[in-house]
PDB file of C-alpha atoms in Angstrom:
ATOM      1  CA  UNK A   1       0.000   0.000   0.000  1.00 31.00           C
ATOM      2  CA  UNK A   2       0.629   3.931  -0.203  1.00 37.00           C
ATOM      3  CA  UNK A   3       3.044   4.846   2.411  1.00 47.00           C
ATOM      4  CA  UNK A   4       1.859   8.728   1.918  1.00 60.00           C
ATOM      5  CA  UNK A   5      -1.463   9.850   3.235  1.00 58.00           C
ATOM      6  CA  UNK A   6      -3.592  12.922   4.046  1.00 51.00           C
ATOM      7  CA  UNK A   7      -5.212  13.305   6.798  1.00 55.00           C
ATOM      8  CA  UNK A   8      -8.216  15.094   5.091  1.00 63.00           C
ATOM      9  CA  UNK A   9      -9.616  14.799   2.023  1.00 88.00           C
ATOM     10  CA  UNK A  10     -11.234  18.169   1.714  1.00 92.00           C
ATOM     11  CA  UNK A  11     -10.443  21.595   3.101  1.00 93.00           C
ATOM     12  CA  UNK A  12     -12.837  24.708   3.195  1.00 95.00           C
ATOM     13  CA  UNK A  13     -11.131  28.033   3.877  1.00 95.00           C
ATOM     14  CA  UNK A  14     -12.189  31.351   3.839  1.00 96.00           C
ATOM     15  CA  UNK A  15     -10.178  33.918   1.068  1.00 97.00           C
ATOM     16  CA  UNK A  16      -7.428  35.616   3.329  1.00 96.00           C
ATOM     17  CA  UNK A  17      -6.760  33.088   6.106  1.00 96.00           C
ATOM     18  CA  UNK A  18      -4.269  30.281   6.490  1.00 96.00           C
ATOM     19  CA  UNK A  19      -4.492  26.766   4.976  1.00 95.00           C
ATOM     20  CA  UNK A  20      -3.525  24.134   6.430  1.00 96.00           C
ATOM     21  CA  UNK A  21      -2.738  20.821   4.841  1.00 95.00           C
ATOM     22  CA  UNK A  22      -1.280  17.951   6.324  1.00 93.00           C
ATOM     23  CA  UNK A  23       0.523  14.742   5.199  1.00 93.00           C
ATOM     24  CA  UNK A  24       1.422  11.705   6.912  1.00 91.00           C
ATOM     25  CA  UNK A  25       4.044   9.110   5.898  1.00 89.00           C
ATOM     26  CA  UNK A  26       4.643   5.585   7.448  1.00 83.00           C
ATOM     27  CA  UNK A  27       7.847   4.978   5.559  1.00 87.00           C
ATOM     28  CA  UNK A  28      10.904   5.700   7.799  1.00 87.00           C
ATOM     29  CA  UNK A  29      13.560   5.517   4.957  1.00 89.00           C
ATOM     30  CA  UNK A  30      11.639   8.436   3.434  1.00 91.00           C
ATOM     31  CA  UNK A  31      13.763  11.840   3.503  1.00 90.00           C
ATOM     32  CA  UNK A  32      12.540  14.004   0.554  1.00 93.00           C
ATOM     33  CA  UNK A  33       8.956  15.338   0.552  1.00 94.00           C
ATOM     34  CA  UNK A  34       7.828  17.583  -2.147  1.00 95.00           C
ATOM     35  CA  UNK A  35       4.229  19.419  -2.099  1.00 96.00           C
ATOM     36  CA  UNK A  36       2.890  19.281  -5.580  1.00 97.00           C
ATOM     37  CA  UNK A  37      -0.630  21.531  -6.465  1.00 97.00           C
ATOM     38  CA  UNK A  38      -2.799  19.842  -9.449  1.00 97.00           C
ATOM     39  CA  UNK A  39      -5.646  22.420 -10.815  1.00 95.00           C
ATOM     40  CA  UNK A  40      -8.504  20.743 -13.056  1.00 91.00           C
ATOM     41  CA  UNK A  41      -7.316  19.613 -15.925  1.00 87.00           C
ATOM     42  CA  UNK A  42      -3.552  20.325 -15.576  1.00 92.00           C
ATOM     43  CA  UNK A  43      -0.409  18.118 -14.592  1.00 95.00           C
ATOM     44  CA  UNK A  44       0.991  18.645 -10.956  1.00 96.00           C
ATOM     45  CA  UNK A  45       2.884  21.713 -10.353  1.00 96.00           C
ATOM     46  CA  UNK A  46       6.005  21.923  -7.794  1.00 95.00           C
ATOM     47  CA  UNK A  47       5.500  23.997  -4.539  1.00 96.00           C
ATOM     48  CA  UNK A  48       8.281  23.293  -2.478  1.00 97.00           C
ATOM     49  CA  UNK A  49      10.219  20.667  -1.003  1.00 96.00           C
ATOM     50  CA  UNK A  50      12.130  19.440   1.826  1.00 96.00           C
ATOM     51  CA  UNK A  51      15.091  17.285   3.083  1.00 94.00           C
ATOM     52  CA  UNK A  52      14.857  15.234   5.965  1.00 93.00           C
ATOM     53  CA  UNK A  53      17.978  17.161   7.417  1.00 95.00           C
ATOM     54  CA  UNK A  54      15.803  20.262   7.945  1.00 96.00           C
ATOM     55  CA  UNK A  55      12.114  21.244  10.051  1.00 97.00           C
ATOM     56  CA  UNK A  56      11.391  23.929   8.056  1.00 98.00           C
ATOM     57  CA  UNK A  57      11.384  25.103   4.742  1.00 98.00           C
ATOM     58  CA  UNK A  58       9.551  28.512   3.595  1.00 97.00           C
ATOM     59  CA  UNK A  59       8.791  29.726   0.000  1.00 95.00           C
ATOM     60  CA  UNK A  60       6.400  32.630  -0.797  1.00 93.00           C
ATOM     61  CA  UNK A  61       3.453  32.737   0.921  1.00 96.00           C
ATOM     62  CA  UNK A  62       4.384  28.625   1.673  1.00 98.00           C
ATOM     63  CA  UNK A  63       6.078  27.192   4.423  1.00 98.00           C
ATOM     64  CA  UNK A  64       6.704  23.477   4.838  1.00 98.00           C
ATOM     65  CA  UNK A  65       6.867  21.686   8.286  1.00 97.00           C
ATOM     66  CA  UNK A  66       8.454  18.597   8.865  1.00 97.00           C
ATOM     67  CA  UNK A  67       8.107  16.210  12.194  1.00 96.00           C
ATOM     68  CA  UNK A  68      10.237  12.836  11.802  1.00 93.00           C
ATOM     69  CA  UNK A  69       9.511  11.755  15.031  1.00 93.00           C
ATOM     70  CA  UNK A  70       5.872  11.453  14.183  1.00 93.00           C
ATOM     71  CA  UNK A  71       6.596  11.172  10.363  1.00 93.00           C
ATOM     72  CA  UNK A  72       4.262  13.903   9.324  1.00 94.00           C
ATOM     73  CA  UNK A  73       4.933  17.119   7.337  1.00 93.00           C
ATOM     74  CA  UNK A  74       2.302  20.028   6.545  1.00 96.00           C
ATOM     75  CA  UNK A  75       2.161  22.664   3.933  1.00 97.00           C
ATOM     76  CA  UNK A  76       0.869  26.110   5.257  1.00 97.00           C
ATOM     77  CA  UNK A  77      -0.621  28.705   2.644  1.00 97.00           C
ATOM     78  CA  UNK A  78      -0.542  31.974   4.032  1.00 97.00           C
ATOM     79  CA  UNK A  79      -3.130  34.770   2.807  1.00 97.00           C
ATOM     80  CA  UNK A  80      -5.748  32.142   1.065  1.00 97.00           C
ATOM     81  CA  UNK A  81      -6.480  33.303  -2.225  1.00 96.00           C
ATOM     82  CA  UNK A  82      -8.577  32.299  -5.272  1.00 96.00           C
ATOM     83  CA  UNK A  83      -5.910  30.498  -7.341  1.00 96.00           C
ATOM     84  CA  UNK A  84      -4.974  28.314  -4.356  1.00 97.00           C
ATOM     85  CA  UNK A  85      -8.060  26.286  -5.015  1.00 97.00           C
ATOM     86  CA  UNK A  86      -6.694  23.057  -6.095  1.00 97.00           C
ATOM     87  CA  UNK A  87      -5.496  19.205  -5.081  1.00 96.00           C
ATOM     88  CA  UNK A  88      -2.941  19.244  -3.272  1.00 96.00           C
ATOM     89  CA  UNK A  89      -0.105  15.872  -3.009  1.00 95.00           C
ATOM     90  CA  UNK A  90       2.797  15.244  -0.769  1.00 94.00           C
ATOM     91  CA  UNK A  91       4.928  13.077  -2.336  1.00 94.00           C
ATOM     92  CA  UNK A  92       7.981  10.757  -1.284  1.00 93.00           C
ATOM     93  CA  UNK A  93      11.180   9.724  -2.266  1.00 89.00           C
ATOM     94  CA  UNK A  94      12.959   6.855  -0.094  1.00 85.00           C
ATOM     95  CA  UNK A  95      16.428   6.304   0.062  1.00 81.00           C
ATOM     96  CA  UNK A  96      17.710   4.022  -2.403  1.00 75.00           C
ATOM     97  CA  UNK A  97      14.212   4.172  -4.147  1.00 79.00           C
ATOM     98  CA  UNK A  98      13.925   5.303  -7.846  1.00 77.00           C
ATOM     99  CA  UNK A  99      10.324   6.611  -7.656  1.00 85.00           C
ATOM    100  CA  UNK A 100       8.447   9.093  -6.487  1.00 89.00           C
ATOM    101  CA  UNK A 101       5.598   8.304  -4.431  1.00 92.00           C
ATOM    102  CA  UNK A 102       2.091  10.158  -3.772  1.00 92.00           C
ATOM    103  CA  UNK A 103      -0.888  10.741  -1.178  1.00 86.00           C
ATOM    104  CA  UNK A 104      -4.216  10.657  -2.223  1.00 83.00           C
ATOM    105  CA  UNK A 105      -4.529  14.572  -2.615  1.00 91.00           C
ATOM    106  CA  UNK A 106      -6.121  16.708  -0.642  1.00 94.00           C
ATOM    107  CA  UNK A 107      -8.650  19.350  -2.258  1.00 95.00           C
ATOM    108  CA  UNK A 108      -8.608  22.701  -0.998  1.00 96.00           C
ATOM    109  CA  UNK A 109     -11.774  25.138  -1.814  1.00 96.00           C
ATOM    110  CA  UNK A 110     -11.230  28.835  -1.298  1.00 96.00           C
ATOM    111  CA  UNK A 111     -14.692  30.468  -0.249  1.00 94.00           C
ATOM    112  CA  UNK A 112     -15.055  34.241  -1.588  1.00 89.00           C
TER     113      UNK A 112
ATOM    114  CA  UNK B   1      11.246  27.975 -21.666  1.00 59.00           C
ATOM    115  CA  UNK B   2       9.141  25.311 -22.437  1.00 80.00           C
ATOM    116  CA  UNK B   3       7.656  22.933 -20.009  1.00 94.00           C
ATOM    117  CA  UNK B   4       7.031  19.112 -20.412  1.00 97.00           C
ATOM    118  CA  UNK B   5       5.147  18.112 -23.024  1.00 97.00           C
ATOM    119  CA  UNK B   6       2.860  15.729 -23.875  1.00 98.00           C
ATOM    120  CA  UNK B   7       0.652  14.510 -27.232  1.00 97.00           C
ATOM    121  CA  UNK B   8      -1.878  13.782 -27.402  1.00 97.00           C
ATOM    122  CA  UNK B   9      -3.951  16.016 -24.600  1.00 97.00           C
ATOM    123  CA  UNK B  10      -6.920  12.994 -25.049  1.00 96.00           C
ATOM    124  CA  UNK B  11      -7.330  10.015 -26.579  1.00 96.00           C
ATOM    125  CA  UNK B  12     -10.726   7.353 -26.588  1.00 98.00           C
ATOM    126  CA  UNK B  13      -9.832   3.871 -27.310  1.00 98.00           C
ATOM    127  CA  UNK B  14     -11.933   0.658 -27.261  1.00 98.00           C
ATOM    128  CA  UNK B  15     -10.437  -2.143 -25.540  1.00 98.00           C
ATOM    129  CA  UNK B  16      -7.922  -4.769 -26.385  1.00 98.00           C
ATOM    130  CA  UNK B  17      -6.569  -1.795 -28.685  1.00 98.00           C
ATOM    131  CA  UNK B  18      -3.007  -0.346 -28.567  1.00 98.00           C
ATOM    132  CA  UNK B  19      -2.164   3.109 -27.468  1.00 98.00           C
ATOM    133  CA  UNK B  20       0.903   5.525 -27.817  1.00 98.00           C
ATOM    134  CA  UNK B  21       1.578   8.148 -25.822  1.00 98.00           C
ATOM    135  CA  UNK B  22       4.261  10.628 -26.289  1.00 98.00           C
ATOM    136  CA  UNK B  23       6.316  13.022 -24.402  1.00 98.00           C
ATOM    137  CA  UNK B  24       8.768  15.856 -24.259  1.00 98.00           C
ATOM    138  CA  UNK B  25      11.559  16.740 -21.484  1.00 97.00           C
ATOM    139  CA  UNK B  26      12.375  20.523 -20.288  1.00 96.00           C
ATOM    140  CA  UNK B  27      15.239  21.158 -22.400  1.00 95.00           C
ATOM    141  CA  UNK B  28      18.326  19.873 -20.520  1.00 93.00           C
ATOM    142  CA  UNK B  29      16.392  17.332 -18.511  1.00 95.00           C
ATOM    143  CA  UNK B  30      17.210  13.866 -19.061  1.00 95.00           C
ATOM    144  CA  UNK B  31      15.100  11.686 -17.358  1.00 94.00           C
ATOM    145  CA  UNK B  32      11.785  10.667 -18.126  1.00 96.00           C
ATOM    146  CA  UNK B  33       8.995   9.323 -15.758  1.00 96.00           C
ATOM    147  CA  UNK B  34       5.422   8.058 -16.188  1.00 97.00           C
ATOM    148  CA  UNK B  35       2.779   7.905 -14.223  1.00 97.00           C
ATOM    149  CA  UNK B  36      -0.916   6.873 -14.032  1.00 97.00           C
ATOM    150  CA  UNK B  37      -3.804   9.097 -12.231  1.00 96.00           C
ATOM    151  CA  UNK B  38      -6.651   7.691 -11.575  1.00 94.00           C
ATOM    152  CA  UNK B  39      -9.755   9.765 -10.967  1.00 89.00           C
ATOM    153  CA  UNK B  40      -9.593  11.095  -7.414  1.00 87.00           C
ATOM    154  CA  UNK B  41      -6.408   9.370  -6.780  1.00 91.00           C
ATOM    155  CA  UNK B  42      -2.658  10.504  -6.377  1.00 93.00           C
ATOM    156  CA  UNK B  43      -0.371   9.166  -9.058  1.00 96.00           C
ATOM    157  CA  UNK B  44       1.221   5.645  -9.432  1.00 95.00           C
ATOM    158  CA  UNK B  45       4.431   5.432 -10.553  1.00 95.00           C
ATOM    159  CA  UNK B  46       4.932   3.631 -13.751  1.00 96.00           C
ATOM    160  CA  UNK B  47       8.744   3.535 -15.536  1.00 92.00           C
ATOM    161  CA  UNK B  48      11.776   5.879 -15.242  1.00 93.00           C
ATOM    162  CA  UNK B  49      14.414   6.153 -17.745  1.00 94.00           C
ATOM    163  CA  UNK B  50      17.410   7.772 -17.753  1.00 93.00           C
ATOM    164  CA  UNK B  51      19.699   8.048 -20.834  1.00 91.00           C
ATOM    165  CA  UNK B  52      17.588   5.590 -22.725  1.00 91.00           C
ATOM    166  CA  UNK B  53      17.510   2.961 -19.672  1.00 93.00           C
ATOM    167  CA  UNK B  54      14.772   1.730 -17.726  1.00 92.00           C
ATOM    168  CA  UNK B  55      15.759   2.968 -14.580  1.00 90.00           C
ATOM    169  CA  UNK B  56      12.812   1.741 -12.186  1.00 89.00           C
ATOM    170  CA  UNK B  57       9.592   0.161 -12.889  1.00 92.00           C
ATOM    171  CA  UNK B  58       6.090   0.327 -11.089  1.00 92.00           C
ATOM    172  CA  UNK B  59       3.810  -2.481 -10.185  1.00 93.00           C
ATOM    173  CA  UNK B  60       2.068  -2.385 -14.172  1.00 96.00           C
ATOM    174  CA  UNK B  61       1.574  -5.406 -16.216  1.00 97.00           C
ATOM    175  CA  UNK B  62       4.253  -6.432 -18.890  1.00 96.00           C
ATOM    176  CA  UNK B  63       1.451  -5.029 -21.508  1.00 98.00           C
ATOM    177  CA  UNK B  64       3.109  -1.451 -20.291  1.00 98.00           C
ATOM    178  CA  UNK B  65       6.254  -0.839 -22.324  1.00 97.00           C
ATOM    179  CA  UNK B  66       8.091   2.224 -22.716  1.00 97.00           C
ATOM    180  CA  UNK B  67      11.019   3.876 -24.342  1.00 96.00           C
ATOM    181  CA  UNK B  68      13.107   6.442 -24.491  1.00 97.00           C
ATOM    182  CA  UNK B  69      15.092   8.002 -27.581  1.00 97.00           C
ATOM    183  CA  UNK B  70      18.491   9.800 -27.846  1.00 96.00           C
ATOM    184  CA  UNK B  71      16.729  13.455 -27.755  1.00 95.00           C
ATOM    185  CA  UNK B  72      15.556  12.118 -24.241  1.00 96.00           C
ATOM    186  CA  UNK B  73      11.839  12.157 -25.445  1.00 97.00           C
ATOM    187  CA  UNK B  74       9.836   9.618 -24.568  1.00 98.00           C
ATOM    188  CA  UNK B  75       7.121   6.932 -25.531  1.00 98.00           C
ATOM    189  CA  UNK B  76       4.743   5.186 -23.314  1.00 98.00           C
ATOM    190  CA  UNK B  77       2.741   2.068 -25.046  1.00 98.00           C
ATOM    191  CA  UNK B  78       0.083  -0.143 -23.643  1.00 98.00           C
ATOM    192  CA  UNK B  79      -1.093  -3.062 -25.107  1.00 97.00           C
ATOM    193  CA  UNK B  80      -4.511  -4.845 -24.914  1.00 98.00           C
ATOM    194  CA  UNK B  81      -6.545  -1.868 -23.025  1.00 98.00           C
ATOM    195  CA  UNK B  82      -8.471  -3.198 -20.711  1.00 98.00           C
ATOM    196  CA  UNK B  83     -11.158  -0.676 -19.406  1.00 97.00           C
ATOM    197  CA  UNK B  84      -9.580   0.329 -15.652  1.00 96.00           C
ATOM    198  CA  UNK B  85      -6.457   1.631 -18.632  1.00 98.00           C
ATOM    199  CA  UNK B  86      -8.839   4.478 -18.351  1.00 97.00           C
ATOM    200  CA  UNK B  87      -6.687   7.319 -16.777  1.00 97.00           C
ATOM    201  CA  UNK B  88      -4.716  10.531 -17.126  1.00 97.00           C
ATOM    202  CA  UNK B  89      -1.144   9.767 -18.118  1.00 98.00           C
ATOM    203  CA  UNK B  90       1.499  12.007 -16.626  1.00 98.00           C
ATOM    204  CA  UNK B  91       4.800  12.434 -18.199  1.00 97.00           C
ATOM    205  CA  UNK B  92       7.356  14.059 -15.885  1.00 96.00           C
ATOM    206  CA  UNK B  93      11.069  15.579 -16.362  1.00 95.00           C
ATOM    207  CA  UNK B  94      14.569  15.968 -13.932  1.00 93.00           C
ATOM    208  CA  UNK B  95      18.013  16.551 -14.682  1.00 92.00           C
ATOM    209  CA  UNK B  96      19.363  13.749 -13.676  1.00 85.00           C
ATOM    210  CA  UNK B  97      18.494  10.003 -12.578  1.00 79.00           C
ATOM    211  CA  UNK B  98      18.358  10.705  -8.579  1.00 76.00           C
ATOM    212  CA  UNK B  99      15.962  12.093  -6.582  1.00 81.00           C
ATOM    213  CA  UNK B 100      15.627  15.472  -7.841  1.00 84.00           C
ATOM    214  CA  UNK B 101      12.636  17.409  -8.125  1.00 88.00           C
ATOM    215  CA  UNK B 102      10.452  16.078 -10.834  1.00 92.00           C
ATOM    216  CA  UNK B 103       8.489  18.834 -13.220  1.00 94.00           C
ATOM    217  CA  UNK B 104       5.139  17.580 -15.118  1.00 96.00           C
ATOM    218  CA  UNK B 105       3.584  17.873 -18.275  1.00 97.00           C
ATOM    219  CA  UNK B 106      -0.038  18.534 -18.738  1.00 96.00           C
ATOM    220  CA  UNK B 107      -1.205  14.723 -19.098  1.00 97.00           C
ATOM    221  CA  UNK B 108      -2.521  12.601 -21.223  1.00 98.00           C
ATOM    222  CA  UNK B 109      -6.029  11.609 -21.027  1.00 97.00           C
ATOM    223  CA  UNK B 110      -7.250   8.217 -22.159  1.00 98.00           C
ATOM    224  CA  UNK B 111     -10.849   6.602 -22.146  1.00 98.00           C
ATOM    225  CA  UNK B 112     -10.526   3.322 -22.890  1.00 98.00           C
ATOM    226  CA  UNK B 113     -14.940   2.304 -23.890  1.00 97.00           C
TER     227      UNK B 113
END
């Protein structure tokens, strides 16, 4: 089975807050996690990624958490907008593994 | 620059039919990986190659082939379509054969009736 999850399938938020998402991965030879955003229609698009040597990785208006000792990572979207709405996938690579692997998505609806 | 790539956008196919699907690297890239995406699903990992080689290969029956050809393009064929064939088909590009960030194309998607 999938080693990468989500914890919620769907998330609700109102334009201008915080998001939220969260990933969890049972896979302890996992130490690269990339967040990946997949509009209708369209191929999955690179947010940001992170190493298992660091907690904390920020991009802009993104900012990527990572817990090893619970093996769970969450992407934060600061200031909500419009255009956030989307699927969003953490993926995994293992060590030693040649292929990427994903979550089941989780889709995030921006309320106007 | 151009992004990865992929012909056709959609495809309909009836089964036990074959079906080849095509795809172009970010220029420089030169590794190629396939995927399958399921409705409502994340995607499942299907081949990597790198410099023409199969590098890794997903769970997928034999009737999934793929190659890869000295402009680092790719082809992905499937045999014998069986209805649950019916998917979007992602093509995705990085530099190099590790674990590097991987970029994707737009998809390709097949009904298989």
């Amino acid at each position: 089975g999938e080693s990468v999850g989500l914890h919620l399938p769907t998330l609700s938020v109102q334009e201008g807050d915080n998001s939220i998402i969260n990933c969890a991965y049972s896979n302890s030879a996992s130490d690269y996690f990339i967040w990946y955003k997949q509009e209708s229609g369209k191929g999955p698009q690179f947010i940001i990624d992170i190493r298992s040597n660091m907690d904390k990785r920020q991009g802009q208006r993104v900012t990527v958490l990572l817990n090893k000792t619970v093996k769970h990572l969450s992407l934060q979207i600061a200031a909500t907008q419009p255009g956030d709405s989307a699927v969003y996938f953490c993926a995994e690579w293992a060590r030693d593994d040649y292929k990427l692997s994903f979550g089941a998505g989780t889709t995030v609806t921006v309320r106007a | 620059d151009a992004g990865v790539t992929q012909s056709p956008t959609h495809l309909i196919k009836t089964r036990g039919q074959h079906v080849t699907l095509r795809c172009s690297p970010i220029s420089g890239h030169k590794s190629v990986s396939w995927y399958q995406q399921v409705l409502g699903q994340g995607p499942q990992f299907i081949f990597q190659y790198y410099e023409k080689e199969e590098r890794g290969r997903g769970n997928f029956p034999d009737r999934f082939s793929a190659r890869q050809f000295p402009n680092y393009s790719s082809e992905l064929n499937v045999n014998a379509l069986l209805l649950g064939d019916s998917a979007l088909y992602l093509c995705a590009s990085s530099l190099g054969r590790g674990r590097e960030t991987q970029y994707f194309g737009p998809g390709t998607r097949l009904l298989v009736l």
